Structure formats: C-alpha cells, structure tokens
Coordinates of C-alpha atoms in Angstrom, one line a residue:
X119 CA -0.8 15.2 6.7
X120 CA -2.7 12.9 8.9
X121 CA -1.0 11.0 11.8
X122 CA -2.5 7.6 12.5
X123 CA -1.6 5.1 15.1
X124 CA -2.1 1.3 14.7
X125 CA -3.3 -0.7 17.7
X126 CA -0.5 -3.2 18.0
X127 CA -1.0 -6.8 19.0
X128 CA 0.6 -7.9 22.3
X129 CA 0.7 -11.5 21.1
X130 CA 3.6 -13.1 19.4
X131 CA 2.9 -15.0 16.2
X132 CA 4.4 -18.2 15.0
X133 CA 7.0 -18.2 12.2
X134 CA 6.1 -16.3 9.1
X135 CA 5.2 -18.6 6.1
X136 CA 6.3 -17.0 2.9
X137 CA 7.3 -18.0 -0.7
X138 CA 9.5 -16.2 -3.2
X139 CA 12.6 -14.3 -2.4
X140 CA 14.5 -14.9 0.9
X141 CA 14.4 -12.1 3.4
X142 CA 17.5 -10.3 2.2
X143 CA 18.1 -6.9 3.9
X144 CA 18.5 -3.6 2.0
X145 CA 19.6 -0.4 3.8
X146 CA 17.9 3.0 3.8
X147 CA 18.4 6.2 5.8
X148 CA 16.3 6.8 8.9
X149 CA 16.0 8.8 12.1
X150 CA 14.9 6.2 14.6
X151 CA 16.4 5.7 18.0
X152 CA 15.2 2.2 19.0
X153 CA 15.9 -1.2 17.5
X154 CA 12.7 -2.9 16.4
X155 CA 10.9 -4.5 13.4
X156 CA 7.7 -3.4 11.5
X157 CA 6.0 -5.7 9.1
X158 CA 3.9 -4.2 6.3
X159 CA 1.4 -6.6 4.6
X160 CA 0.5 -5.4 1.1
X161 CA -2.3 -5.9 -1.4
X162 CA -2.9 -4.5 -4.8
X163 CA -5.4 -4.9 -7.7
X164 CA -7.8 -7.0 -5.7
X165 CA -10.6 -5.7 -7.9
X166 CA -13.4 -6.4 -5.4
X167 CA -12.2 -9.9 -4.7
X168 CA -12.5 -9.6 -0.9
X169 CA -13.9 -13.0 0.0
X170 CA -11.6 -16.0 0.4
X171 CA -12.0 -18.8 -2.1
X172 CA -10.0 -21.7 -3.7
X173 CA -7.9 -19.1 -5.4
X174 CA -8.1 -15.9 -3.3
X175 CA -6.8 -15.3 0.2
X176 CA -9.5 -12.8 1.1
X177 CA -9.7 -9.9 3.6
X178 CA -10.8 -12.1 6.6
X179 CA -7.6 -14.1 6.5
X180 CA -5.4 -11.0 5.7
X181 CA -6.9 -9.2 8.7
X182 CA -6.1 -12.2 10.9
X183 CA -2.5 -12.4 9.7
X184 CA -1.9 -8.7 10.2
X185 CA -3.4 -8.7 13.7
X186 CA -1.4 -11.8 14.6
X187 CA 1.9 -10.1 13.7
X188 CA 3.3 -7.6 16.3
X189 CA 3.9 -4.1 14.9
X190 CA 2.2 -4.7 11.6
X191 CA 0.6 -2.5 9.0
X192 CA -1.8 -3.3 6.2
X193 CA -1.4 -1.3 3.0
X194 CA -3.1 -1.4 -0.4
X195 CA -1.7 -0.1 -3.7
X196 CA -5.0 0.6 -5.5
X197 CA -7.7 -0.9 -7.8
X198 CA -9.6 -2.4 -4.8
X199 CA -13.0 -0.9 -5.4
X200 CA -13.8 -1.9 -8.9
X201 CA -14.2 -5.3 -10.6
X202 CA -16.2 -8.0 -9.0
X203 CA -20.0 -7.4 -8.5
X204 CA -19.4 -7.0 -4.8
X205 CA -17.5 -3.9 -5.6
X206 CA -19.6 -2.4 -8.4
X207 CA -23.1 -2.7 -6.8
X208 CA -22.3 0.0 -4.2
X209 CA -19.6 1.7 -6.4
X210 CA -16.8 0.6 -4.1
X211 CA -18.5 1.5 -0.8
X212 CA -18.8 -2.1 0.3
X213 CA -15.2 -2.8 -0.4
X214 CA -14.2 0.2 1.7
X215 CA -16.4 -1.1 4.6
X216 CA -14.7 -4.5 4.6
X217 CA -11.2 -2.8 4.4
X218 CA -12.2 -0.7 7.4
X219 CA -13.1 -3.9 9.4
X220 CA -9.9 -5.5 8.2
X221 CA -7.8 -2.7 9.7
X222 CA -6.1 -1.2 6.7
X223 CA -3.8 1.7 7.5
X224 CA -3.1 3.2 4.0
X225 CA -4.3 2.9 0.4
X226 CA -3.3 4.6 -2.8
X227 CA -5.9 5.4 -5.4
X228 CA -5.6 3.2 -8.5
X229 CA -6.8 4.2 -12.0
X230 CA -10.0 2.1 -11.5
X231 CA -10.9 4.0 -8.3
X232 CA -11.9 6.8 -10.8
X233 CA -14.3 4.6 -12.8
X234 CA -17.3 5.8 -10.8
X235 CA -16.3 9.4 -11.1
X236 CA -14.2 11.7 -8.9
X237 CA -17.1 12.6 -6.6
X238 CA -17.7 8.9 -5.8
X239 CA -14.0 8.4 -5.1
X240 CA -14.1 11.3 -2.7
X241 CA -17.2 9.8 -1.0
X242 CA -15.3 6.5 -0.6
X243 CA -12.3 8.3 0.8
X244 CA -14.6 10.0 3.3
X245 CA -16.0 6.5 4.2
X246 CA -12.6 5.0 4.7
X247 CA -11.1 4.9 8.2
X248 CA -7.7 5.1 6.6
X249 CA -6.2 7.7 4.2
X250 CA -6.6 7.1 0.5
X251 CA -3.5 8.8 -1.1
X252 CA -2.8 10.4 -4.4
X253 CA 0.0 12.9 -4.2
X254 CA -0.1 13.7 -7.9
X255 CA -3.9 13.8 -8.3
X256 CA -5.5 17.2 -8.7
X257 CA -9.1 18.4 -9.3
X258 CA -9.7 21.9 -10.6
X259 CA -6.0 22.7 -9.9
X260 CA -6.1 21.7 -6.2
X261 CA -5.0 18.6 -4.4
X262 CA -7.9 16.0 -4.6
X263 CA -6.5 13.4 -2.1
X264 CA -4.0 13.4 0.7
X265 CA -0.4 13.3 -0.7
X266 CA 1.1 11.4 2.2
X267 CA 0.5 10.1 5.7
X268 CA 2.6 9.1 8.7
X269 CA 1.8 6.0 10.6
X270 CA 3.5 5.2 13.9
X271 CA 4.4 1.5 14.6
X272 CA 6.9 0.2 17.2
X273 CA 7.7 3.7 18.1
X274 CA 8.8 4.7 14.6
X275 CA 7.2 7.2 12.2
X276 CA 6.8 5.6 8.8
X277 CA 5.9 8.0 6.0
X278 CA 3.8 6.7 3.0
X279 CA 3.6 8.6 -0.2
X280 CA 0.9 7.7 -2.7
X281 CA 1.4 8.0 -6.5
X282 CA -1.2 7.2 -9.2
X283 CA -0.2 6.5 -12.8
X284 CA -0.7 9.4 -15.2
X285 CA -2.1 6.7 -17.6
X286 CA -5.3 7.0 -15.6
X287 CA -6.2 9.9 -17.8
X288 CA -6.6 7.5 -20.7
X289 CA -7.5 4.3 -18.9
X290 CA -10.9 5.2 -17.5
X291 CA -13.9 7.0 -19.0
X292 CA -12.8 10.6 -19.7
X293 CA -16.3 11.8 -18.7
X294 CA -15.6 10.6 -15.2
X295 CA -12.4 12.8 -15.0
X296 CA -13.8 16.3 -15.6
X297 CA -11.5 18.7 -13.9
X298 CA -9.1 15.9 -12.7
X299 CA -5.4 15.9 -13.7
X300 CA -2.4 13.9 -12.8
X301 CA 1.0 15.6 -12.2
X302 CA 4.3 14.1 -13.1
X303 CA 5.1 11.1 -10.9
X304 CA 8.8 11.7 -10.6
X305 CA 8.6 15.4 -9.7
X306 CA 5.8 14.7 -7.2
X307 CA 7.8 12.0 -5.5
X308 CA 10.8 14.3 -5.3
X309 CA 8.8 17.0 -3.6
X310 CA 7.1 14.6 -1.1
X311 CA 10.4 12.9 -0.2
X312 CA 11.9 16.3 0.6
X313 CA 9.0 17.1 2.8
X314 CA 8.9 13.8 4.7
X315 CA 12.6 12.9 5.1
X316 CA 13.2 14.9 8.3
X317 CA 9.8 14.0 9.8
X318 CA 10.0 10.2 9.6
X319 CA 12.2 7.2 10.4
X320 CA 11.4 5.5 7.0
X321 CA 9.6 6.4 3.7
X322 CA 7.6 3.9 1.7
X323 CA 6.3 4.7 -1.8
X324 CA 2.9 3.2 -2.5
X325 CA 2.7 3.4 -6.3
X326 CA -0.2 2.4 -8.6
X327 CA 2.2 2.5 -11.5
X328 CA 3.3 -1.1 -12.4
X329 CA 6.5 -2.5 -13.9
X330 CA 5.8 -3.1 -17.5
X331 CA 5.7 0.3 -19.1
X332 CA 2.9 2.7 -20.1
X333 CA 2.2 5.1 -23.0
X334 CA 1.8 7.8 -20.4
X335 CA 3.6 8.2 -17.1
X336 CA 6.3 5.8 -15.9
X337 CA 6.8 2.5 -14.1
X338 CA 7.7 2.3 -10.5
X339 CA 11.2 1.1 -11.5
X340 CA 11.6 4.1 -13.9
X341 CA 10.5 6.3 -11.0
X342 CA 13.3 5.0 -8.8
X343 CA 15.8 5.4 -11.6
X344 CA 14.8 9.0 -12.0
X345 CA 15.4 9.9 -8.4
X346 CA 18.8 11.2 -7.3
X347 CA 21.1 9.0 -5.3
X348 CA 20.3 11.0 -2.2
X349 CA 16.6 10.7 -2.7
X350 CA 16.8 7.0 -3.3
X351 CA 18.6 6.6 0.0
X352 CA 15.5 8.0 1.7
X353 CA 13.2 5.3 0.3
X354 CA 13.0 2.2 2.3
X355 CA 10.7 0.2 0.0
X356 CA 8.1 0.4 -2.8
X357 CA 4.6 -1.1 -2.7
X358 CA 3.5 -1.4 -6.3
X359 CA 0.3 -2.1 -8.3
X360 CA -1.4 -1.6 -11.7
X361 CA 0.5 -4.1 -14.0
X362 CA -1.0 -7.3 -12.3
X363 CA 2.5 -8.8 -12.1
X364 CA 4.3 -10.4 -9.2
X365 CA 7.2 -8.2 -8.4
X366 CA 9.9 -9.4 -5.9
X367 CA 13.0 -8.1 -7.7
X368 CA 14.6 -5.2 -5.8
X369 CA 15.8 -2.1 -7.6
X370 CA 19.6 -1.6 -7.3
X371 CA 21.7 1.4 -8.2
X372 CA 25.2 2.0 -6.8
X373 CA 25.1 1.3 -3.1
X374 CA 21.3 1.5 -2.8
X375 CA 18.9 -1.5 -3.1
X376 CA 15.2 -0.9 -2.6
X377 CA 12.7 -3.7 -2.3
X378 CA 9.7 -3.5 -4.7
X379 CA 6.7 -5.7 -4.1
X380 CA 3.5 -6.3 -6.2
X381 CA 1.3 -9.4 -5.7
X382 CA -0.5 -9.9 -9.0
X383 CA -4.2 -9.5 -9.0
X384 CA -7.4 -10.9 -7.5
X385 CA -5.9 -11.5 -4.0
X386 CA -4.0 -14.6 -4.9
X387 CA -1.0 -13.4 -2.9
X388 CA -0.1 -11.2 0.0
X389 CA 3.0 -9.0 0.0
X390 CA 5.3 -8.8 3.0
X391 CA 7.8 -6.0 3.6
X392 CA 9.9 -6.1 6.8
X393 CA 11.5 -2.9 8.1
X394 CA 14.3 -3.5 10.6
X395 CA 15.4 -0.4 12.6
X396 CA 18.8 -0.8 14.2
X397 CA 18.4 1.9 16.8
X398 CA 21.1 4.1 15.2
X399 CA 19.0 5.7 12.5
X400 CA 19.5 3.0 9.9
X401 CA 16.7 0.9 8.3
X402 CA 17.1 -2.3 6.4
X403 CA 14.2 -3.7 4.4
X404 CA 13.3 -7.1 3.0
X405 CA 10.5 -8.3 0.8
X406 CA 8.6 -11.5 0.0
X407 CA 5.3 -12.7 -1.4
X408 CA 3.1 -15.0 0.5
X409 CA 1.0 -17.3 -1.7
X410 CA -2.5 -18.5 -0.9
X411 CA -1.4 -21.9 0.6
X412 CA 1.0 -20.2 3.0
X413 CA -1.5 -17.5 3.9
X414 CA -4.3 -19.9 4.7
X415 CA -1.9 -22.0 6.8
X416 CA -0.8 -19.0 8.8
X417 CA -1.4 -19.6 12.5
X418 CA -3.7 -17.0 13.9
X419 CA -3.4 -16.0 17.6
X420 CA -6.2 -14.6 19.7
X421 CA -5.8 -11.2 18.3
X422 CA -5.8 -12.5 14.7
X423 CA -8.9 -14.6 15.3
X424 CA -10.6 -11.5 16.8
X425 CA -9.8 -9.5 13.7
X426 CA -11.1 -12.2 11.5
X427 CA -14.3 -12.5 13.5
X428 CA -14.7 -8.7 13.2
X429 CA -14.2 -8.7 9.4
X430 CA -16.3 -11.7 8.4
X431 CA -19.8 -10.2 9.3
X432 CA -19.1 -7.0 7.4
X433 CA -18.3 -9.1 4.3
X434 CA -21.5 -11.1 4.8
X435 CA -23.8 -8.1 4.9

C-alpha cells in the first residue's frame, strides 16, 4: 500500500458553488483525533474529454478548483483514458500526463482502461504520479494493480479501495484480456475494508461499477447492500462510475447512510464529497454534484490559478 501526501493550499477559497443535493451529513466510523474537513473532488467516465468547452468543465478548471480548496483531493473512478481522439492517439498516455499536471491523487481502473491491453494499462499506471487501483483485478493469478492506497489530508489518513466491475471481462476485446481476471467485488471489498479499518480515519470506495445493473458483477448499491452492518459503518462514501448516470442519492440501511456520487460522462459535472472529522473518531460525509456553470464560475485563488497555469500547457502539447 502506497502512502501519498497532498500538498495542501494555504489559501482560503470563496464559498463552494454546487448544484444538486444539499450538504446533508452522514456518519461513519473513524479513528481521527482532530476536527477538520477534507473535500474530495470526483470525476468519472470522462473518456478523454480533458479540455474545457461549452459542455465540459475540463481538467484545467478542475485542477484550479481543487487547488483553491484547502485540504482537498482529486479522485477519478475510471474510463478516463479511452474515447476522444486525444486519448486514443497515445493509448491513454496523454490523458495520464494531464491528470498528473492536474494533481490527481487516486484513480480506479475502468473497463475501458483495458481496451489497449493489459500491458498498456500497466504502462499508463507506471506513468501516473498517482496510484491506479483495482483491488479485484488479477493477471496470471496475481494482483495486477494496487488494491488500495492511503492519502493523508488535514492530518487524517483516508483509505481508498478501488473496484472494477467484473463486466469488464465481456465489455472489452477478450484478446486484450489474456491472463486477466476479475474477482468478486463484494468479497474483495470485505477483505480490503478489514485490512484498512484500523489503519485509517475514513474509508472511501472508488467503484467503476455503476448503478443500473449488469449481466456480470454487481452495482455499487448492490455492493453496499451485500456488506454487513459493521462493514458499512466503516465506509464513509462511495465514488462511482461506469453507468454514465448522475448519482446523488445516498444509500441507507438501518442507522447507516452512505453518500454515493457519480457525475455522468464527458466531464459535464464535478462531484464533491465533504468529509467532516469531529475530533472524536467520528466522520460525517456529504455529497453534491457541481455542474459546468458552477464550476466555471468558481473563484480561483492564487494557488488555483497556479495549478491551472501548470495544467494548461500539458494539455496543449
């Protein structure tokens, strides 16, 4: 497991502009000792649409927003490196380079990350300055990608577990998957939660699984339903992808409510998860989706402008 530390902005941003659900708090277990807030900005299924446009937010603006927000992280739930010609010309490599410049902290491999073959995915993972996760992905019977990572923000250790839908086995060219297999998402999540729960202050599942059903595997909501009550209490939030839907409806069962966020496709929205640590080991989480109008109107401070200035030239190469 790789420990990564985000360089945190010392500048305070103006009020967050969001649309969708209000910022309702949901509780999870945690081990933290200081009261603070961590904001996780999320993307999914951007399919190579990394430039801003009349319909897309783009990575330059997303980088600026994240850098303008104290104690923030930037996380992608998969299918970033395939789709638009910008992505396919270099088989995802150019997308990874722009994501590096934008300051991504974590990504989960989506089914279309395998479209160029497993060796190319491994090359892109090597190029990435952030971990590309896939806890249930194996090649020749061994782990192919990192299962999880722990990122420190605001003095808290946040564990991210990456899960890729088993439907990948039938949704990309089988010739590209020689030796690659996908373990059961639920059993993998249970194992990873057990390993991380005593090492972290919060656990976030980054699932390329979707919310509208699949012939193989399960949805992110079915995954949460299959966890035990104790296991669900360890999960602060879910970042989802794959179904190209906009998810802002939390999963609730008994006394546990877990925010689930997915932002559609093509970078038309930016997800926002806020983790509030109360200093007594408890975490509350809230979710929303920021649309393009709100994202483009977001006031960037000096740190945000610097991040945008760093990202733009990489995109232009």
